[in-house]
């Protein structure tokens, strides 16, 4: 059934038991909303030099947006920024593939479960909400970083 | 003899709507419960559109040839149809716009540019309600920001009705305009017009009514409402998209300034200045949505043929049944009045912790079309502390079997996310 291709068990697991949820210390904080449906996320990024020390978040939204934030936390925390960016780009490409890609499990791990979501244009934004927030927060943290180093 | 109330022959009505017999790509028959967003269109309206383009297409009010005269007659005929549908004292009080949003923006702009006594300025107050569609919030926010006027609003009670307990403090001598929704698109509430109009008239404020969710479903009588302006939108009442209506009292339409300038709305033009055509043309700059107006005329003819009383009665029955059945679903919370009194056929609800997106997705898999989100009424969601709702909304072609399908679907949703 088509529904199962969207709501993979991995997604439902992340939704019911989110990883890394809750707001913790960070270098930058952003608040993103999906204006068409009201999904919201507040997300903080903590950098340790070139390494993404933490991504913490709080939000409300559907299973897809919440599970996606949980997967993001799993995948990106502890990675070097360059690698994290590559993962983000791979995820973005997968979500924009309209069901045409399966995703590289080596890079995306659990996130390949979202391949099915890419067939539903209305839900792609849900899946991308936290990833766009992360990109924005990271840019802000980096922009703020020199100030901190010189302090 | 006691007259028997007319009941609808829903089976026959459904046959007039081609899309209602559609089988979706997943093999499921369509159960269309998103009528508050837009209605489906009967064959009669589609035929009127085709006939207009195949036989009569021309620009209006500006040609002497046969087609131009036919197109003008059809377009102006639609205005007559609207005028009698809403019991307007004069056809010249019916302004065609592209939708309700444009109608409401038009009023806000008329008042922003008006002279005294209508002028909205820094000493003025504008009153709306917390249950407005964004289309009846944002134009007034813009007007308030541009003029320095103060925006005030009525709050809501826990059971989804307007809280009028402080009406005398909210509508005051400073109030220039009160704009409110007759039927809420998210809560389904039918608002008590009379109490608000009384108070507005006492202080000399203009009354604007957003009848977008009323015109499709009930008898709309602008004289009985005693409002100054009434706005609604064609696509929710069987007509095509791209056509809306602003009804306004004649003396106001004469006194208030135009907003958009262009062809059709003028009397004479020189390089220095222009004089304007009388209302309604003063407010219809440029080539209007001609075919869409003709479609609206055909939609009104269809609705009149069925009877607005009969439509209201049918939807009332469906609403009662749906409210009762929905409340049998565990963890389901209705956002809005839980009984069918003073209530229309849009029903919003939450289902435990399951997000409305997920509810809507699983229902879609079963062929059931509902709307999920904040329904362009985000303040209502904030008021009730919820991120969004699922909304089922019914119309003249809705059936009890469709309500049953919805209930089965919701049980399936619970099982899926349980
Ligand atoms: C109560 C209400 N007002 C205004 C509107 C706006 O209608 P439109 O989008 O056609 O301008 C809607 C429709 O969504 C509505 O339900």
CSV table of N, CA, C and O in Angstrom, one decimal, chain B residues 118-188:
chain,number,residue,atom,x,y,z
B,118,UNK,N,-16.5,59.1,6.5
B,118,UNK,CA,-16.1,57.7,6.4
B,118,UNK,C,-14.6,57.4,6.7
B,118,UNK,O,-14.2,56.3,7.0
B,119,UNK,N,-13.8,58.5,6.5
B,119,UNK,CA,-12.4,58.4,6.6
B,119,UNK,C,-11.9,57.7,7.8
B,119,UNK,O,-12.3,58.0,8.9
B,120,UNK,N,-11.1,56.7,7.6
B,120,UNK,CA,-10.4,56.0,8.8
B,120,UNK,C,-9.1,56.7,9.0
B,120,UNK,O,-8.2,56.7,8.1
B,121,UNK,N,-8.9,57.2,10.2
B,121,UNK,CA,-7.6,57.9,10.4
B,121,UNK,C,-7.1,57.6,11.8
B,121,UNK,O,-7.6,56.6,12.5
B,122,UNK,N,-6.1,58.3,12.3
B,122,UNK,CA,-5.4,57.9,13.5
B,122,UNK,C,-6.3,58.0,14.7
B,122,UNK,O,-6.0,57.3,15.8
B,123,UNK,N,-7.4,58.7,14.7
B,123,UNK,CA,-8.3,58.7,15.8
B,123,UNK,C,-9.4,57.6,15.7
B,123,UNK,O,-10.2,57.5,16.6
B,124,UNK,N,-9.3,56.8,14.7
B,124,UNK,CA,-10.4,55.8,14.4
B,124,UNK,C,-10.1,54.5,15.0
B,124,UNK,O,-8.9,54.2,15.3
B,125,UNK,N,-11.1,53.7,15.2
B,125,UNK,CA,-10.9,52.3,15.6
B,125,UNK,C,-11.6,51.4,14.6
B,125,UNK,O,-12.7,51.8,14.1
B,126,UNK,N,-11.0,50.3,14.4
B,126,UNK,CA,-11.5,49.3,13.5
B,126,UNK,C,-11.8,48.0,14.3
B,126,UNK,O,-10.9,47.7,15.1
B,127,UNK,N,-12.9,47.4,14.1
B,127,UNK,CA,-13.2,46.2,15.0
B,127,UNK,C,-13.5,45.0,14.1
B,127,UNK,O,-14.2,45.1,13.1
B,128,UNK,N,-12.8,43.9,14.4
B,128,UNK,CA,-13.0,42.6,13.7
B,128,UNK,C,-13.2,41.6,14.8
B,128,UNK,O,-13.5,41.9,16.0
B,129,UNK,N,-13.0,40.3,14.5
B,129,UNK,CA,-13.1,39.3,15.5
B,129,UNK,C,-12.0,38.3,15.4
B,129,UNK,O,-11.3,38.2,14.4
B,130,UNK,N,-11.8,37.5,16.4
B,130,UNK,CA,-10.7,36.5,16.5
B,130,UNK,C,-11.0,35.3,15.6
B,130,UNK,O,-10.1,34.5,15.3
B,131,UNK,N,-12.2,35.2,15.0
B,131,UNK,CA,-12.5,34.0,14.2
B,131,UNK,C,-12.5,34.4,12.7
B,131,UNK,O,-13.0,33.6,11.9
B,132,UNK,N,-11.9,35.5,12.4
B,132,UNK,CA,-11.9,35.9,10.9
B,132,UNK,C,-10.9,35.0,10.1
B,132,UNK,O,-9.9,34.6,10.6
B,133,UNK,N,-11.3,34.9,8.9
B,133,UNK,CA,-10.4,34.4,7.9
B,133,UNK,C,-9.3,35.4,7.7
B,133,UNK,O,-9.5,36.6,7.8
B,134,UNK,N,-8.1,35.0,7.3
B,134,UNK,CA,-7.0,36.0,7.1
B,134,UNK,C,-7.4,37.1,6.2
B,134,UNK,O,-6.9,38.2,6.3
B,135,UNK,N,-8.3,36.8,5.2
B,135,UNK,CA,-8.8,37.8,4.3
B,135,UNK,C,-9.6,38.9,4.9
B,135,UNK,O,-9.8,40.0,4.3
B,136,UNK,N,-10.0,38.7,6.1
B,136,UNK,CA,-10.8,39.7,6.8
B,136,UNK,C,-10.0,40.2,8.1
B,136,UNK,O,-10.5,40.9,9.0
B,137,UNK,N,-8.7,39.9,8.1
B,137,UNK,CA,-7.8,40.4,9.1
B,137,UNK,C,-6.8,41.3,8.5
B,137,UNK,O,-6.6,42.5,8.8
B,138,UNK,N,-6.1,40.7,7.5
B,138,UNK,CA,-4.9,41.4,7.0
B,138,UNK,C,-5.3,42.8,6.3
B,138,UNK,O,-4.6,43.8,6.5
B,139,UNK,N,-6.3,42.9,5.5
B,139,UNK,CA,-6.7,44.2,4.9
B,139,UNK,C,-6.9,45.3,6.0
B,139,UNK,O,-6.5,46.4,5.8
B,140,UNK,N,-7.4,44.8,7.1
B,140,UNK,CA,-7.7,45.8,8.2
B,140,UNK,C,-6.4,46.1,9.0
B,140,UNK,O,-6.2,47.3,9.4
B,141,UNK,N,-5.5,45.1,9.1
B,141,UNK,CA,-4.2,45.4,9.7
B,141,UNK,C,-3.5,46.4,8.8
B,141,UNK,O,-2.8,47.4,9.3
B,142,UNK,N,-3.5,46.2,7.5
B,142,UNK,CA,-2.8,47.1,6.6
B,142,UNK,C,-3.4,48.5,6.7
B,142,UNK,O,-2.7,49.5,6.8
B,143,UNK,N,-4.8,48.6,6.8
B,143,UNK,CA,-5.4,49.9,6.9
B,143,UNK,C,-5.0,50.6,8.2
B,143,UNK,O,-4.7,51.8,8.2
B,144,UNK,N,-5.0,49.8,9.3
B,144,UNK,CA,-4.6,50.4,10.6
B,144,UNK,C,-3.2,50.9,10.6
B,144,UNK,O,-2.8,52.0,11.0
B,145,UNK,N,-2.3,50.1,10.0
B,145,UNK,CA,-0.9,50.5,9.9
B,145,UNK,C,-0.7,51.8,9.1
B,145,UNK,O,0.1,52.6,9.4
B,146,UNK,N,-1.4,51.9,8.0
B,146,UNK,CA,-1.2,53.0,7.1
B,146,UNK,C,-1.9,54.3,7.6
B,146,UNK,O,-1.5,55.4,7.3
B,147,UNK,N,-2.9,54.1,8.4
B,147,UNK,CA,-3.6,55.3,8.9
B,147,UNK,C,-3.4,55.7,10.3
B,147,UNK,O,-3.7,56.7,10.8
B,148,UNK,N,-2.8,54.7,11.1
B,148,UNK,CA,-2.6,54.9,12.5
B,148,UNK,C,-3.8,54.6,13.3
B,148,UNK,O,-3.9,54.7,14.5
B,149,UNK,N,-4.9,54.0,12.7
B,149,UNK,CA,-6.1,53.6,13.4
B,149,UNK,C,-5.8,52.5,14.3
B,149,UNK,O,-4.8,51.7,14.1
B,150,UNK,N,-6.6,52.3,15.3
B,150,UNK,CA,-6.4,51.2,16.2
B,150,UNK,C,-7.3,50.0,15.8
B,150,UNK,O,-8.5,50.1,15.5
B,151,UNK,N,-6.7,48.8,15.8
B,151,UNK,CA,-7.5,47.6,15.5
B,151,UNK,C,-7.8,46.8,16.7
B,151,UNK,O,-7.0,46.6,17.6
B,152,UNK,N,-9.1,46.6,16.9
B,152,UNK,CA,-9.6,45.9,18.1
B,152,UNK,C,-10.4,44.6,17.6
B,152,UNK,O,-10.8,44.6,16.4
B,153,UNK,N,-10.7,43.7,18.5
B,153,UNK,CA,-11.4,42.5,18.1
B,153,UNK,C,-12.2,41.9,19.2
B,153,UNK,O,-11.8,42.0,20.4
B,154,UNK,N,-13.2,41.2,18.8
B,154,UNK,CA,-14.0,40.3,19.8
B,154,UNK,C,-13.2,39.0,19.9
B,154,UNK,O,-12.8,38.4,18.9
B,155,UNK,N,-13.1,38.6,21.2
B,155,UNK,CA,-12.5,37.2,21.4
B,155,UNK,C,-13.6,36.2,21.3
B,155,UNK,O,-14.7,36.4,20.9
B,156,UNK,N,-13.1,34.9,21.6
B,156,UNK,CA,-14.0,33.8,21.4
B,156,UNK,C,-14.3,33.1,22.8
B,156,UNK,O,-13.4,33.1,23.7
B,157,UNK,N,-15.4,32.5,22.9
B,157,UNK,CA,-15.7,31.7,24.1
B,157,UNK,C,-15.1,30.3,23.9
B,157,UNK,O,-14.8,29.9,22.8
B,158,UNK,N,-15.1,29.5,25.0
B,158,UNK,CA,-14.5,28.2,24.9
B,158,UNK,C,-15.3,27.3,23.9
B,158,UNK,O,-14.7,26.4,23.3
B,159,UNK,N,-16.6,27.5,23.8
B,159,UNK,CA,-17.3,26.7,22.9
B,159,UNK,C,-17.4,27.2,21.4
B,159,UNK,O,-18.3,26.8,20.7
B,160,UNK,N,-16.5,28.1,21.1
B,160,UNK,CA,-16.4,28.5,19.7
B,160,UNK,C,-17.4,29.6,19.2
B,160,UNK,O,-17.7,29.6,18.0
B,161,UNK,N,-17.8,30.4,20.2
B,161,UNK,CA,-18.7,31.5,19.7
B,161,UNK,C,-18.1,32.8,20.0
B,161,UNK,O,-17.1,32.9,20.8
B,162,UNK,N,-18.6,33.9,19.4
B,162,UNK,CA,-18.1,35.2,19.7
B,162,UNK,C,-18.4,35.6,21.2
B,162,UNK,O,-19.5,35.4,21.6
B,163,UNK,N,-17.4,36.2,21.8
B,163,UNK,CA,-17.6,36.7,23.2
B,163,UNK,C,-18.0,38.2,23.1
B,163,UNK,O,-17.2,39.0,22.9
B,164,UNK,N,-19.3,38.4,23.2
B,164,UNK,CA,-19.8,39.8,23.0
B,164,UNK,C,-20.0,40.5,24.4
B,164,UNK,O,-20.7,41.6,24.4
B,165,UNK,N,-19.5,39.9,25.4
B,165,UNK,CA,-19.8,40.4,26.8
B,165,UNK,C,-19.3,41.9,26.9
B,165,UNK,O,-19.9,42.6,27.7
B,166,UNK,N,-18.3,42.2,26.2
B,166,UNK,CA,-17.7,43.6,26.4
B,166,UNK,C,-18.0,44.4,25.1
B,166,UNK,O,-17.2,45.3,24.8
B,167,UNK,N,-19.1,44.2,24.5
B,167,UNK,CA,-19.4,44.8,23.2
B,167,UNK,C,-19.3,46.3,23.3
B,167,UNK,O,-18.8,47.0,22.4
B,168,UNK,N,-19.8,46.9,24.4
B,168,UNK,CA,-19.8,48.4,24.5
B,168,UNK,C,-18.4,49.0,24.6
B,168,UNK,O,-18.2,50.1,24.3
B,169,UNK,N,-17.5,48.2,25.1
B,169,UNK,CA,-16.1,48.6,25.2
B,169,UNK,C,-15.4,48.4,23.9
B,169,UNK,O,-14.4,49.1,23.6
B,170,UNK,N,-15.8,47.4,23.2
B,170,UNK,CA,-15.1,47.1,21.9
B,170,UNK,C,-15.6,48.0,20.8
B,170,UNK,O,-14.8,48.6,20.1
B,171,UNK,N,-16.9,48.1,20.7
B,171,UNK,CA,-17.4,49.0,19.7
B,171,UNK,C,-17.7,50.3,20.4
B,171,UNK,O,-18.6,50.4,21.2
B,172,UNK,N,-17.0,51.4,20.1
B,172,UNK,CA,-17.2,52.7,20.8
B,172,UNK,C,-17.5,53.8,19.8
B,172,UNK,O,-17.5,53.6,18.6
B,173,UNK,N,-17.6,55.0,20.3
B,173,UNK,CA,-17.8,56.2,19.5
B,173,UNK,C,-16.7,56.4,18.5
B,173,UNK,O,-16.9,57.0,17.5
B,174,UNK,N,-15.5,55.8,18.8
B,174,UNK,CA,-14.4,56.0,17.8
B,174,UNK,C,-14.4,55.0,16.7
B,174,UNK,O,-13.7,55.1,15.7
B,175,UNK,N,-15.3,54.0,16.8
B,175,UNK,CA,-15.3,52.9,15.8
B,175,UNK,C,-15.8,53.4,14.5
B,175,UNK,O,-16.9,53.9,14.4
B,176,UNK,N,-15.0,53.2,13.4
B,176,UNK,CA,-15.5,53.7,12.1
B,176,UNK,C,-16.1,52.5,11.3
B,176,UNK,O,-16.9,52.7,10.5
B,177,UNK,N,-15.6,51.3,11.6
B,177,UNK,CA,-16.0,50.1,10.8
B,177,UNK,C,-15.9,48.9,11.7
B,177,UNK,O,-14.9,48.7,12.4
B,178,UNK,N,-16.9,48.0,11.6
B,178,UNK,CA,-16.9,46.7,12.2
B,178,UNK,C,-17.0,45.7,11.1
B,178,UNK,O,-18.0,45.8,10.3
B,179,UNK,N,-16.1,44.8,11.0
B,179,UNK,CA,-16.1,43.8,9.9
B,179,UNK,C,-16.0,42.4,10.6
B,179,UNK,O,-15.1,42.1,11.3
B,180,UNK,N,-17.0,41.6,10.2
B,180,UNK,CA,-17.0,40.2,10.8
B,180,UNK,C,-17.6,39.2,9.9
B,180,UNK,O,-18.3,39.5,9.0
B,181,UNK,N,-17.3,37.9,10.3
B,181,UNK,CA,-17.7,36.8,9.4
B,181,UNK,C,-19.1,36.3,9.9
B,181,UNK,O,-19.4,36.3,11.0
B,182,UNK,N,-19.9,36.1,8.9
B,182,UNK,CA,-21.3,35.6,9.2
B,182,UNK,C,-21.2,34.1,9.6
B,182,UNK,O,-21.8,33.7,10.6
B,183,UNK,N,-20.5,33.3,8.9
B,183,UNK,CA,-20.3,31.9,9.2
B,183,UNK,C,-18.8,31.6,9.2
B,183,UNK,O,-18.1,31.9,8.2
B,184,UNK,N,-18.2,31.1,10.3
B,184,UNK,CA,-16.8,30.9,10.4
B,184,UNK,C,-16.4,29.7,9.5
B,184,UNK,O,-17.1,28.6,9.6
B,185,UNK,N,-15.3,29.9,8.8
B,185,UNK,CA,-14.9,28.7,7.9
B,185,UNK,C,-14.2,27.7,8.7
B,185,UNK,O,-14.0,26.6,8.2
B,186,UNK,N,-13.7,28.0,9.9
B,186,UNK,CA,-13.0,27.0,10.7
B,186,UNK,C,-13.9,26.4,11.8
B,186,UNK,O,-13.9,25.2,12.1
B,187,UNK,N,-14.7,27.2,12.5
B,187,UNK,CA,-15.5,26.8,13.6
B,187,UNK,C,-16.9,26.3,13.2
B,187,UNK,O,-17.6,25.6,13.9
B,188,UNK,N,-17.3,26.9,12.1
B,188,UNK,CA,-18.7,26.6,11.6
B,188,UNK,C,-19.7,27.4,12.3
B,188,UNK,O,-20.9,27.4,11.9
